[in-house]
CSV table of C-alpha atoms and ligand atoms in Angstrom, one decimal:
chain,number,residue,atom,x,y,z
A,29,MET,CA,9.7,-31.3,35.0
A,30,ALA,CA,10.0,-30.4,38.6
A,31,ASN,CA,7.7,-27.6,39.6
A,32,SER,CA,9.8,-24.7,40.9
A,33,GLN,CA,8.8,-21.9,43.4
A,34,TYR,CA,7.6,-19.6,40.9
A,35,GLU,CA,4.8,-22.2,39.1
A,36,TYR,CA,2.0,-20.7,40.9
A,37,VAL,CA,1.7,-17.6,38.6
A,38,LYS,CA,0.4,-19.9,36.4
A,39,GLN,CA,-2.8,-19.5,38.2
A,40,PHE,CA,-3.4,-15.8,37.5
A,41,GLU,CA,-3.9,-16.8,33.8
A,42,GLN,CA,-7.8,-16.5,33.0
A,43,PRO,CA,-9.5,-18.8,31.0
A,44,ASP,CA,-11.0,-17.3,27.6
A,45,ARG,CA,-12.7,-20.0,25.8
A,46,LEU,CA,-15.4,-18.7,23.7
A,47,LEU,CA,-19.0,-20.3,24.2
A,48,PRO,CA,-19.5,-23.7,22.7
A,49,ASN,CA,-21.7,-24.3,19.3
A,50,THR,CA,-21.5,-20.9,18.4
A,51,TRP,CA,-20.6,-18.7,15.4
A,52,ILE,CA,-17.1,-17.2,16.3
A,53,VAL,CA,-16.5,-13.8,14.1
A,54,ILE,CA,-13.4,-12.3,14.4
A,55,ARG,CA,-13.0,-8.7,12.8
A,56,ILE,CA,-9.7,-7.0,12.4
A,57,ASP,CA,-9.4,-3.0,12.0
A,58,GLY,CA,-6.6,-1.2,10.4
A,59,ARG,CA,-5.3,1.0,13.1
A,60,GLY,CA,-5.2,4.9,12.7
A,61,PHE,CA,-5.8,4.0,8.8
A,62,THR,CA,-7.0,7.7,8.0
A,63,LYS,CA,-3.5,8.7,8.6
A,64,PHE,CA,-2.4,5.6,7.1
A,65,ALA,CA,-4.1,6.3,3.9
A,66,SER,CA,-3.0,9.8,3.6
A,67,LYS,CA,1.0,9.0,4.5
A,68,TYR,CA,0.7,6.5,1.2
A,69,GLY,CA,-1.5,8.3,-0.8
A,70,PHE,CA,-4.3,6.3,-1.2
A,71,GLU,CA,-7.4,7.3,-3.9
A,72,LYS,CA,-10.1,8.8,-2.0
A,73,PRO,CA,-12.9,7.4,-2.0
A,74,ASN,CA,-11.6,4.3,-2.7
A,75,ASP,CA,-8.2,3.1,-3.5
A,76,ARG,CA,-8.3,-0.3,-5.8
A,77,ARG,CA,-4.6,-1.2,-4.8
A,78,ALA,CA,-5.4,-1.1,-0.8
A,79,LEU,CA,-8.2,-3.2,-1.1
A,80,GLU,CA,-6.9,-5.9,-3.2
A,81,LEU,CA,-4.0,-5.8,-0.8
A,82,MET,CA,-6.6,-6.4,2.0
A,83,ASN,CA,-7.9,-9.1,0.1
A,84,ALA,CA,-4.5,-11.0,-0.6
A,85,ALA,CA,-4.1,-10.7,3.1
A,86,ALA,CA,-7.4,-12.1,3.8
A,87,ARG,CA,-6.8,-14.9,1.1
A,88,ALA,CA,-3.5,-15.8,2.9
A,89,VAL,CA,-5.2,-15.9,6.2
A,90,MET,CA,-7.7,-18.2,5.2
A,91,SER,CA,-5.5,-20.7,3.4
A,92,GLU,CA,-3.2,-21.1,6.7
A,93,LEU,CA,-6.5,-21.6,8.7
A,94,PRO,CA,-8.8,-24.1,7.2
A,95,ASP,CA,-11.2,-23.6,9.8
A,96,ILE,CA,-12.2,-20.3,8.9
A,97,THR,CA,-15.7,-20.4,6.8
A,98,ILE,CA,-16.0,-17.2,4.9
A,99,ALA,CA,-14.7,-13.7,5.6
A,100,TYR,CA,-16.0,-10.2,4.6
A,101,GLY,CA,-14.0,-7.0,4.0
A,102,VAL,CA,-14.7,-3.6,3.7
A,103,SER,CA,-12.2,-0.1,4.1
A,104,ASP,CA,-9.7,-1.3,6.3
A,105,GLU,CA,-11.2,-4.1,8.4
A,106,TYR,CA,-12.0,-7.7,7.5
A,107,SER,CA,-14.4,-10.4,9.8
A,108,PHE,CA,-13.3,-13.9,9.8
A,109,VAL,CA,-16.0,-16.4,10.6
A,110,PHE,CA,-15.2,-20.1,12.2
A,111,HIS,CA,-17.9,-22.3,11.9
A,112,LYS,CA,-20.1,-23.0,15.2
A,113,SER,CA,-18.2,-26.5,15.6
A,114,CYS,CA,-14.8,-25.3,15.6
A,115,SER,CA,-12.3,-26.5,17.9
A,116,LEU,CA,-9.1,-24.5,17.1
A,117,PHE,CA,-7.0,-23.9,19.8
A,118,ASP,CA,-9.7,-24.9,22.2
A,119,ARG,CA,-11.6,-22.0,21.1
A,120,ARG,CA,-9.3,-19.7,22.9
A,121,SER,CA,-10.2,-16.3,22.1
A,122,SER,CA,-7.1,-14.4,22.6
A,123,LYS,CA,-5.0,-17.5,21.0
A,124,LEU,CA,-7.7,-17.2,18.2
A,125,VAL,CA,-7.8,-13.3,17.9
A,126,SER,CA,-4.0,-12.7,18.2
A,127,THR,CA,-3.1,-15.4,15.5
A,128,ILE,CA,-5.3,-13.7,13.3
A,129,VAL,CA,-4.4,-10.6,13.7
A,130,SER,CA,-0.5,-11.2,13.3
A,131,THR,CA,-1.2,-13.7,10.4
A,132,PHE,CA,-2.7,-10.9,8.6
A,133,THR,CA,-0.4,-8.1,9.4
A,134,ALA,CA,2.5,-10.4,8.1
A,135,TYR,CA,1.0,-10.9,4.9
A,136,TYR,CA,-0.6,-7.4,4.7
A,137,VAL,CA,3.5,-6.0,5.1
A,138,HIS,CA,4.6,-9.3,2.8
A,139,PHE,CA,2.2,-8.3,-0.1
A,140,TRP,CA,2.5,-4.6,0.3
A,141,PRO,CA,5.5,-4.3,-2.6
A,142,SER,CA,3.0,-6.1,-5.3
A,143,HIS,CA,0.3,-4.0,-4.4
A,144,PHE,CA,2.5,-0.4,-3.9
A,145,PRO,CA,5.7,-1.1,-5.9
A,146,ASN,CA,6.7,2.5,-6.0
A,147,THR,CA,5.7,3.4,-2.3
A,148,PRO,CA,8.1,1.4,0.1
A,149,LEU,CA,6.4,1.2,3.6
A,150,SER,CA,8.5,3.1,6.4
A,151,PRO,CA,7.8,3.2,10.1
A,152,PRO,CA,5.2,3.8,11.7
A,153,LEU,CA,4.2,0.4,10.0
A,154,PRO,CA,0.6,-1.0,9.6
A,155,SER,CA,-0.8,-2.5,12.3
A,156,PHE,CA,-4.4,-4.1,13.1
A,157,ASP,CA,-6.6,-4.6,16.1
A,158,GLY,CA,-8.9,-7.6,16.6
A,159,ARG,CA,-11.9,-8.6,18.6
A,160,ALA,CA,-13.8,-11.9,18.8
A,161,VAL,CA,-17.9,-12.2,19.2
A,162,CYS,CA,-20.0,-15.1,19.7
A,163,TYR,CA,-23.1,-15.4,17.4
A,164,PRO,CA,-25.5,-18.2,18.5
A,165,THR,CA,-27.7,-18.7,15.4
A,166,VAL,CA,-27.2,-18.5,11.9
A,167,GLN,CA,-29.7,-16.0,11.9
A,168,ASN,CA,-27.5,-13.6,14.0
A,169,LEU,CA,-24.5,-14.4,12.0
A,170,GLN,CA,-26.3,-13.6,8.6
A,171,ASP,CA,-27.5,-10.6,10.4
A,172,TYR,CA,-23.9,-9.6,11.2
A,173,MET,CA,-22.5,-10.0,7.7
A,174,SER,CA,-25.5,-7.8,6.3
A,175,TRP,CA,-25.0,-5.3,8.9
A,176,ARG,CA,-21.0,-5.0,7.7
A,177,GLN,CA,-22.3,-4.7,4.0
A,178,VAL,CA,-25.1,-2.3,4.5
A,179,ASP,CA,-22.4,-0.1,6.4
A,180,CYS,CA,-20.1,-0.6,3.3
A,181,HIS,CA,-23.2,0.6,0.7
A,182,ILE,CA,-24.1,3.6,3.2
A,183,ASN,CA,-20.4,4.5,3.7
A,184,ASN,CA,-19.4,4.1,0.0
A,185,LEU,CA,-22.5,6.4,-1.6
A,186,TYR,CA,-21.9,8.9,0.8
A,187,ASN,CA,-18.1,8.6,0.1
A,188,THR,CA,-18.3,8.7,-3.6
A,189,THR,CA,-21.1,12.0,-3.7
A,190,PHE,CA,-18.9,13.7,-1.1
A,191,TRP,CA,-15.4,13.1,-3.0
A,192,ALA,CA,-17.7,13.9,-6.3
A,193,LEU,CA,-18.7,17.3,-5.0
A,194,ILE,CA,-14.9,18.3,-3.8
A,195,GLN,CA,-12.9,16.7,-6.7
A,196,GLN,CA,-15.5,17.7,-9.8
A,197,GLY,CA,-17.7,20.1,-8.2
A,198,GLY,CA,-14.9,22.2,-6.8
A,199,MET,CA,-16.5,22.5,-3.1
A,200,ASP,CA,-14.2,22.4,-0.2
A,201,ALA,CA,-14.9,19.6,2.5
A,202,THR,CA,-17.5,21.7,4.7
A,203,GLU,CA,-19.3,22.9,1.6
A,204,ALA,CA,-19.6,19.2,0.6
A,205,GLU,CA,-20.8,18.0,4.1
A,206,LYS,CA,-23.2,20.8,4.3
A,207,LYS,CA,-24.9,19.9,1.0
A,208,LEU,CA,-24.9,16.2,2.3
A,209,LYS,CA,-26.4,16.8,5.6
A,210,GLY,CA,-29.8,14.9,5.8
A,211,THR,CA,-29.9,13.9,2.3
A,212,LEU,CA,-31.3,10.3,1.4
A,213,ALA,CA,-29.8,7.5,-0.9
A,214,ALA,CA,-31.8,8.8,-3.5
A,215,ASP,CA,-31.1,12.2,-2.7
A,216,LYS,CA,-27.1,11.2,-3.1
A,217,ASN,CA,-27.9,9.1,-6.3
A,218,GLU,CA,-29.5,12.1,-8.1
A,219,ILE,CA,-26.5,14.6,-7.0
A,220,LEU,CA,-24.0,12.0,-8.5
A,221,PHE,CA,-26.3,11.6,-11.7
A,222,SER,CA,-27.4,15.2,-12.6
A,223,GLN,CA,-24.5,17.1,-11.4
A,224,PHE,CA,-21.6,14.5,-12.5
A,225,GLY,CA,-23.3,12.0,-15.2
A,226,ILE,CA,-22.3,9.2,-12.5
A,227,ASN,CA,-25.0,6.3,-12.4
A,228,TYR,CA,-23.6,4.9,-8.8
A,229,ASN,CA,-25.5,1.5,-10.0
A,230,ASN,CA,-22.3,1.2,-12.6
A,231,GLU,CA,-19.7,2.2,-9.6
A,232,PRO,CA,-17.4,-0.8,-9.0
A,233,GLU,CA,-18.8,-3.8,-7.2
A,234,MET,CA,-15.9,-4.3,-5.0
A,235,TYR,CA,-16.4,-0.7,-3.7
A,236,LYS,CA,-20.5,-1.1,-3.4
A,237,LYS,CA,-20.6,-4.5,-1.9
A,238,GLY,CA,-16.9,-5.2,-0.1
A,239,SER,CA,-15.2,-8.6,-0.6
A,240,VAL,CA,-16.6,-12.1,0.4
A,241,VAL,CA,-13.9,-14.8,0.8
A,242,PHE,CA,-14.8,-18.2,0.9
A,243,ARG,CA,-13.9,-22.0,-0.2
A,244,ASP,CA,-15.5,-22.9,-3.7
A,245,TYR,CA,-17.0,-26.6,-3.4
A,246,GLU,CA,-19.4,-27.7,-5.9
A,247,PRO,CA,-22.5,-28.5,-3.6
A,248,VAL,CA,-23.0,-32.1,-2.8
A,249,ASP,CA,-26.2,-32.1,-3.8
A,250,PRO,CA,-27.3,-29.4,-5.9
A,251,GLY,CA,-30.9,-28.2,-6.1
A,252,THR,CA,-32.7,-26.0,-3.7
A,253,HIS,CA,-31.4,-25.6,-0.6
A,254,ASN,CA,-32.8,-23.4,2.5
A,255,ALA,CA,-29.1,-23.1,4.1
A,256,THR,CA,-30.6,-21.4,7.5
A,257,ALA,CA,-33.4,-23.5,8.1
A,258,GLU,CA,-31.5,-26.6,7.6
A,259,VAL,CA,-28.6,-25.3,9.9
A,260,ASP,CA,-30.8,-24.2,13.0
A,261,ASN,CA,-32.4,-27.2,13.3
A,262,MET,CA,-29.2,-28.7,14.2
A,263,ALA,CA,-29.6,-27.2,17.8
A,264,ARG,CA,-27.2,-29.8,19.7
A,265,PRO,CA,-23.6,-29.8,18.4
A,266,VAL,CA,-23.1,-32.5,15.8
A,267,GLN,CA,-20.5,-34.8,17.1
A,268,GLN,CA,-18.2,-35.9,14.1
A,269,SER,CA,-15.2,-38.8,14.6
A,270,LYS,CA,-11.6,-37.6,14.7
A,271,THR,CA,-11.0,-39.0,11.2
A,272,GLN,CA,-14.0,-37.4,9.6
A,273,ALA,CA,-13.2,-34.1,11.2
A,274,GLU,CA,-9.5,-34.7,9.8
A,275,ASN,CA,-10.7,-35.2,6.4
A,276,ASP,CA,-13.4,-32.6,6.1
A,277,LYS,CA,-10.5,-30.2,7.2
A,278,LYS,CA,-8.0,-31.5,4.6
A,279,LYS,CA,-10.7,-31.2,2.0
A,280,ARG,CA,-11.3,-27.8,3.2
A,281,ALA,CA,-7.6,-27.2,2.9
A,282,LYS,CA,-7.9,-28.1,-0.7
A,283,ALA,CA,-10.7,-26.1,-1.8
A,284,PRO,CA,-10.1,-23.2,-4.0
A,285,ILE,CA,-10.7,-19.7,-2.0
A,286,VAL,CA,-12.3,-17.2,-3.8
A,287,VAL,CA,-12.9,-13.7,-3.4
A,288,GLU,CA,-16.4,-12.3,-4.9
A,289,HIS,CA,-18.0,-8.8,-4.5
A,290,ILE,CA,-21.7,-10.1,-4.1
A,291,SER,CA,-24.7,-9.5,-2.2
A,292,ILE,CA,-24.5,-11.5,1.3
A,293,ILE,CA,-27.4,-10.0,2.4
A,294,ASN,CA,-29.9,-11.6,-0.5
A,295,ARG,CA,-30.5,-15.2,1.1
A,296,ASP,CA,-29.7,-16.5,-2.1
A,297,PHE,CA,-26.2,-16.5,-1.5
A,298,TRP,CA,-26.2,-18.6,1.6
A,299,ASP,CA,-28.9,-21.1,-0.3
A,300,ARG,CA,-26.5,-21.5,-3.1
A,301,ARG,CA,-23.6,-22.6,-0.9
A,302,PRO,CA,-25.4,-24.8,1.8
A,303,TRP,CA,-21.7,-25.8,3.1
A,304,LEU,CA,-20.6,-22.7,4.5
A,305,LEU,CA,-23.5,-23.4,7.0
A,306,SER,CA,-23.6,-26.7,7.3
A,307,ASN,CA,-21.2,-29.3,8.9
A,308,LYS,CA,-20.0,-30.8,5.8
A,309,PRO,CA,-17.6,-29.4,2.9
A,310,GLY,CA,-18.9,-29.6,-0.3
A,311,LYS,CA,-17.2,-31.6,-3.4
A,312,ILE,CA,-14.2,-29.5,-4.7
A,313,PRO,CA,-14.5,-28.8,-8.2
A,314,LYS,CA,-12.2,-31.0,-10.6
A,315,GLU,CA,-9.8,-29.4,-12.5
A,316,PRO,CA,-10.5,-28.6,-16.1
B,22,GTP,N1,-8.5,7.2,0.9
B,22,GTP,C1,-8.9,6.0,1.3
B,22,GTP,N2,-8.8,5.8,2.6
B,22,GTP,C2,-9.0,4.6,2.9
B,22,GTP,C3,-9.5,3.4,2.1
B,22,GTP,N3,-9.6,2.6,3.2
B,22,GTP,C4,-10.2,2.9,4.3
B,22,GTP,N4,-9.4,4.2,4.2
B,22,GTP,C5,-9.2,4.9,5.4
B,22,GTP,O1,-9.1,4.3,6.8
B,22,GTP,C6,-10.1,4.7,7.5
B,22,GTP,C7,-10.8,3.3,8.4
B,22,GTP,O2,-12.0,3.9,9.1
B,22,GTP,P1,-12.0,3.9,10.6
B,22,GTP,O3,-11.3,2.3,10.8
B,22,GTP,O4,-13.1,4.0,11.3
B,22,GTP,O5,-10.5,4.7,11.1
B,22,GTP,P2,-9.2,4.7,11.7
B,22,GTP,O6,-8.4,5.9,11.4
B,22,GTP,O7,-8.4,3.2,11.1
B,22,GTP,O8,-9.2,4.7,13.3
B,22,GTP,P3,-8.8,3.2,14.1
B,22,GTP,O9,-9.2,1.9,13.5
B,22,GTP,O10,-9.9,3.7,15.3
B,22,GTP,O11,-7.5,3.2,14.5
B,22,GTP,C8,-11.1,5.6,6.6
B,22,GTP,O12,-12.1,6.5,7.4
B,22,GTP,C9,-10.6,6.2,5.5
B,22,GTP,O13,-9.8,7.3,6.2
B,22,GTP,C10,-9.4,3.7,0.6
B,22,GTP,O14,-9.4,3.0,0.0
B,22,GTP,N5,-9.0,5.2,0.1
B,23,MG,MG1,-9.3,1.7,11.3
B,24,MG,MG1,-12.4,0.5,9.9
């Protein structure tokens, strides 16, 4: 194509490639979901339909983008992790973020009627923002995931107690806030148990732990793994042949995607699933 006099404008585009050999986390978050939740009458503090809708959209994103290793969701947010060897879109930040945000939003709207059959969406429609952060080590990545899950736990314990004081204890929001000011986790557990007969441990796992989405393989070599040590030893980026990378991608695309509500703070989660952090996918389980 011939160059036009306008072609020079391309020089204004800024490169935005994310640092190579780092774990890319793209976190999306619902815009103005406090208002959105109240418009659609989300149950307080947790609405199962809304959370399952978030999970359905995240699963769909993962199945469209086999490069995503694992995702974690809580409230109106989801974090998607790309393997440090990922070369999708040349690791261009805006392309990765905008693809995740728009794919997630499209599926959120698409799946809405099956989760809220009696409440059709009307403008302003749900939208999400997104950002990309690079983590250089597996430890940093695991700490990031732990940070989100701890946040889920702290907020859920607070919100469960706050709403019990209001819904069952007859307090207004100011009274409940005052009652909880300066309390520790043990105090909140005690309020829940002694005043409302609620054992926090028996609350649904999805509310307490959030949702972890990943590809389910059979470990190639079952047995004890130390996933973190294994991966952090590989300081240099591993060069895969093109065919090998293509094969791995196909394998990843075929693996079933599961949603679980379990601890990712516990190292056991990672050690049991070494393929999440390694360069090789595991074996896809055979159909029964
Ligand atoms: N009732 C109810 N509300 C929820 C649920 N999940 C998320 N939310 C609401 O979504 C909000 C998410 O918090 P933020 O993302 O910090 O706030 P936001 O209103 O979305 O504002 P921005 O993200 O800054 O645009 C919570 O504070 C809740 O009000 C749910 O299951 N039930
Ligand atoms: Mg939000
Ligand atoms: Mg949020």
